[in-house]
Tab-separated table of C-alpha atoms in Angstrom:
chain	number	residue	atom	x	y	z
A	1	MET	CA	59.645	50.016	-138.046
A	2	LYS	CA	56.403	51.451	-139.414
A	3	GLN	CA	56.328	52.732	-142.928
A	4	LYS	CA	54.798	56.158	-143.665
A	5	LEU	CA	51.827	55.968	-146.028
A	6	THR	CA	52.047	58.524	-148.817
A	7	LEU	CA	49.092	59.150	-151.116
A	8	PRO	CA	49.782	59.860	-154.749
A	9	SER	CA	49.738	63.604	-155.559
A	10	LYS	CA	46.914	63.164	-158.111
A	11	LYS	CA	44.651	61.555	-155.505
A	12	ILE	CA	45.379	64.396	-153.023
A	13	SER	CA	44.459	66.975	-155.659
A	14	LEU	CA	41.172	65.228	-156.423
A	15	ILE	CA	40.279	65.035	-152.724
A	16	THR	CA	41.116	68.727	-152.254
A	17	VAL	CA	38.966	69.784	-155.244
A	18	ALA	CA	36.042	67.594	-154.133
A	19	THR	CA	36.212	68.985	-150.584
A	20	ALA	CA	36.327	72.565	-151.866
A	21	LEU	CA	33.338	71.993	-154.139
A	22	PHE	CA	31.392	70.421	-151.267
A	23	PHE	CA	31.939	73.383	-148.918
A	24	LEU	CA	31.321	75.904	-151.686
A	25	THR	CA	27.984	74.295	-152.570
A	26	CYS	CA	26.852	73.967	-148.965
A	27	GLY	CA	28.045	77.473	-148.185
A	28	CYS	CA	26.007	78.987	-151.024
A	29	GLN	CA	22.915	77.117	-149.913
A	30	THR	CA	23.443	78.275	-146.317
A	31	ILE	CA	23.894	81.897	-147.396
A	32	LYS	CA	20.836	81.627	-149.636
A	33	GLN	CA	18.729	80.632	-146.633
A	34	PHE	CA	19.602	83.906	-144.919
A	35	ILE	CA	18.659	86.151	-147.872
A	36	PRO	CA	14.867	86.583	-147.723
A	37	ASN	CA	13.110	87.601	-150.935
A	38	ASP	CA	16.323	87.138	-152.916
A	39	GLU	CA	14.286	86.567	-156.080
A	40	VAL	CA	12.305	89.788	-155.609
A	41	ALA	CA	13.261	93.014	-157.378
A	42	ARG	CA	14.915	95.343	-154.884
A	43	PHE	CA	13.462	98.561	-156.301
A	44	GLY	CA	9.785	99.101	-155.573
A	45	THR	CA	9.400	95.940	-153.501
A	46	ASP	CA	10.700	94.990	-150.097
A	47	ARG	CA	9.954	92.722	-147.178
A	48	LYS	CA	7.784	95.328	-145.436
A	49	TYR	CA	5.286	95.562	-148.314
A	50	THR	CA	5.439	92.105	-149.882
A	51	ASP	CA	1.674	92.004	-150.517
A	52	LEU	CA	1.254	95.595	-151.745
A	53	ASN	CA	-1.532	95.583	-154.330
A	54	TYR	CA	-3.469	98.803	-154.866
A	55	THR	CA	-6.698	98.219	-156.819
A	56	GLY	CA	-8.674	101.396	-156.104
A	57	ASP	CA	-9.258	104.483	-158.240
A	58	GLY	CA	-6.498	106.638	-159.689
A	59	ASN	CA	-2.907	105.903	-160.634
A	60	PHE	CA	-0.791	104.486	-157.804
A	61	THR	CA	3.016	104.671	-157.935
A	62	ASP	CA	5.561	103.106	-155.577
A	63	TYR	CA	8.932	104.868	-155.943
A	64	GLY	CA	10.693	102.107	-154.040
A	65	ARG	CA	12.359	101.615	-150.703
A	66	LYS	CA	15.137	104.067	-151.625
A	67	ALA	CA	12.641	106.954	-151.552
A	68	GLY	CA	13.235	109.066	-148.454
A	69	ILE	CA	9.866	110.834	-148.547
A	70	LEU	CA	6.660	110.545	-150.564
A	71	ARG	CA	7.423	106.978	-151.588
A	72	PHE	CA	3.774	106.229	-152.403
A	73	VAL	CA	1.875	108.606	-154.681
A	74	LEU	CA	-1.777	108.201	-155.631
A	75	ASP	CA	-2.902	110.531	-158.411
A	76	LEU	CA	-6.691	110.861	-158.485
A	77	GLY	CA	-6.652	113.219	-161.445
A	78	ALA	CA	-7.959	116.705	-162.132
A	79	VAL	CA	-10.665	118.492	-160.161
A	80	ASP	CA	-12.546	121.478	-161.618
A	81	LEU	CA	-12.550	124.398	-159.196
A	82	THR	CA	-14.302	126.772	-161.581
A	83	GLU	CA	-17.752	125.290	-161.053
A	84	ALA	CA	-19.733	123.498	-158.358
A	85	SER	CA	-18.959	119.797	-158.256
A	86	VAL	CA	-18.928	116.681	-156.098
A	87	SER	CA	-16.727	113.651	-156.719
A	88	LYS	CA	-15.955	110.441	-154.863
A	89	PHE	CA	-13.097	107.948	-155.166
A	90	GLU	CA	-12.435	104.462	-153.794
A	91	LEU	CA	-9.100	103.830	-152.083
A	92	LYS	CA	-8.397	100.116	-151.877
A	93	GLY	CA	-5.090	98.484	-151.010
A	94	LEU	CA	-3.149	101.421	-149.595
A	95	PRO	CA	-0.106	100.498	-147.467
A	96	GLU	CA	-0.298	101.261	-143.759
A	97	VAL	CA	1.732	104.499	-143.709
A	98	GLU	CA	0.821	108.105	-142.982
A	99	PHE	CA	-0.664	109.821	-146.026
A	100	VAL	CA	-1.441	113.468	-146.707
A	101	CYS	CA	-4.297	114.360	-149.051
A	102	TYR	CA	-3.244	117.323	-151.180
A	103	LEU	CA	-4.978	119.689	-153.549
A	104	ARG	CA	-2.271	120.597	-156.078
A	105	VAL	CA	-2.948	123.910	-157.819
A	106	ASP	CA	-1.254	125.515	-160.814
A	107	HIS	CA	0.110	128.448	-158.845
A	108	PRO	CA	3.720	129.087	-157.776
A	109	LEU	CA	4.602	128.487	-154.152
A	110	PRO	CA	5.409	131.804	-152.444
A	111	THR	CA	8.819	132.373	-150.905
A	112	LEU	CA	7.222	133.115	-147.554
A	113	GLY	CA	3.710	132.507	-146.226
A	114	LYS	CA	0.672	132.369	-148.486
A	115	PRO	CA	0.479	133.960	-151.960
A	116	LYS	CA	-1.003	137.455	-152.225
A	117	ASP	CA	-1.955	137.151	-155.874
A	118	PHE	CA	-4.055	133.966	-155.607
A	119	GLU	CA	-7.519	135.041	-156.773
A	120	ALA	CA	-9.425	131.962	-155.626
A	121	GLY	CA	-8.519	132.219	-151.943
A	122	ASP	CA	-12.149	132.565	-150.841
A	123	LEU	CA	-13.223	129.361	-152.581
A	124	MET	CA	-14.671	126.939	-150.016
A	125	PHE	CA	-13.307	123.495	-150.756
A	126	GLY	CA	-14.381	120.349	-148.943
A	127	MET	CA	-12.498	117.076	-148.544
A	128	SER	CA	-13.709	114.164	-146.407
A	129	LEU	CA	-12.761	110.532	-145.889
A	130	GLU	CA	-14.714	107.573	-144.557
A	131	ASP	CA	-14.001	103.855	-144.291
A	132	GLU	CA	-15.948	100.924	-145.718
A	133	ASN	CA	-18.244	100.922	-142.689
A	134	GLY	CA	-19.226	104.535	-143.154
A	135	THR	CA	-17.105	105.711	-140.223
A	136	GLN	CA	-15.722	109.184	-140.820
A	137	VAL	CA	-11.933	109.424	-140.713
A	138	PHE	CA	-11.698	113.168	-141.347
A	139	SER	CA	-13.729	116.052	-142.722
A	140	GLU	CA	-12.355	119.399	-143.869
A	141	LYS	CA	-14.117	122.389	-145.387
A	142	ALA	CA	-12.338	125.732	-145.501
A	143	PRO	CA	-11.443	128.550	-147.916
A	144	LEU	CA	-8.280	127.782	-149.864
A	145	LYS	CA	-6.521	130.821	-148.401
A	146	SER	CA	-6.548	129.114	-144.991
A	147	TRP	CA	-5.008	125.845	-146.211
A	148	THR	CA	-1.285	125.220	-145.715
A	149	TRP	CA	0.755	125.845	-148.861
A	150	SER	CA	3.654	123.422	-149.373
A	151	GLY	CA	6.072	122.218	-152.004
A	152	SER	CA	9.308	123.489	-153.498
A	153	VAL	CA	9.844	127.237	-153.395
A	154	GLY	CA	9.717	128.630	-156.906
A	155	ALA	CA	7.950	125.558	-158.316
A	156	PRO	CA	5.098	126.289	-160.767
A	157	LYS	CA	2.631	124.307	-158.616
A	158	SER	CA	1.725	124.251	-154.918
A	159	ASP	CA	0.338	121.482	-152.723
A	160	LEU	CA	-2.411	122.560	-150.334
A	161	TYR	CA	-3.417	120.584	-147.253
A	162	THR	CA	-4.569	121.045	-143.654
A	163	ARG	CA	-3.816	119.158	-140.442
A	164	LYS	CA	-7.165	117.389	-140.917
A	165	THR	CA	-6.345	115.908	-144.334
A	166	ILE	CA	-3.746	113.515	-142.893
A	167	PHE	CA	-4.535	109.854	-142.169
A	168	THR	CA	-3.031	106.391	-141.820
A	169	PRO	CA	-5.082	103.624	-143.470
A	170	LYS	CA	-5.532	100.282	-141.776
A	171	LYS	CA	-4.246	97.311	-143.728
A	172	GLY	CA	-6.975	95.637	-145.766
A	173	LYS	CA	-9.562	98.396	-145.270
A	174	VAL	CA	-11.318	100.219	-148.093
A	175	TYR	CA	-11.750	103.992	-147.902
A	176	TYR	CA	-13.740	106.572	-149.834
A	177	ILE	CA	-12.625	110.159	-150.317
A	178	LYS	CA	-15.174	112.813	-151.244
A	179	LEU	CA	-14.400	116.209	-152.777
A	180	LYS	CA	-16.868	119.065	-152.862
A	181	ASN	CA	-17.025	122.720	-153.817
A	182	ASN	CA	-20.451	124.349	-153.635
A	183	GLU	CA	-20.017	127.312	-155.947
A	184	GLY	CA	-16.751	127.227	-157.834
A	185	ASN	CA	-14.642	130.197	-158.839
A	186	LEU	CA	-13.980	131.228	-162.430
A	187	LYS	CA	-10.595	132.604	-161.390
A	188	ALA	CA	-9.493	129.309	-159.854
A	189	PRO	CA	-6.460	127.611	-161.465
A	190	ARG	CA	-6.269	124.065	-162.711
A	191	ALA	CA	-6.007	121.570	-159.861
A	192	GLU	CA	-5.618	117.878	-159.122
A	193	ILE	CA	-5.870	115.570	-156.123
A	194	LEU	CA	-2.799	113.720	-154.874
A	195	ILE	CA	-2.455	111.426	-151.865
A	196	MET	CA	1.188	110.953	-150.879
A	197	GLY	CA	3.104	109.343	-148.036
A	198	GLY	CA	5.713	106.862	-146.869
A	199	GLY	CA	9.470	106.810	-147.330
A	200	TRP	CA	12.290	105.705	-145.047
A	201	LYS	CA	12.687	109.211	-143.614
A	202	ALA	CA	9.015	109.245	-142.590
A	203	PHE	CA	9.451	106.521	-139.949
């Protein structure tokens, strides 16, 4: 008659613990392999823009992958509309998303249509963009009253743009944006140039 082999309870416990530790360790390593960029901060960085590195003019802000719209904002600073001026900025390292070039003016956005009390509506303002090879991407020159007014209704500032001031940069390309107003208008409000785009709702 064969005798049944019984292992001591202590030895069984040790084997059970060792086995559990083995599977736990291997399991963590396996899971780790399937989490790309697990050491990268989740806000402001993701797998789609791992090499994002803007080095051009202005202040560039990435509001992170949680931003539904206007994730990327490039602030090129103030522009004087009260006198004739020409300015040029280098755009280097923009992500490959659709951007809109805005002229933000210190004037409330009207509830409907364009404002009737904007005294600089006849000011001719020019905005053009070309790439590093001198190829023109867009060129706009029109009185401010004909630009599209956008933003939040009731906000103290409005963002002006046209269908021409929209572009999608190619990855790795350098661009140059030129701003021009020939005469200026003493009644023009303070203004600044913003280039904004991206966001998960924009795709």
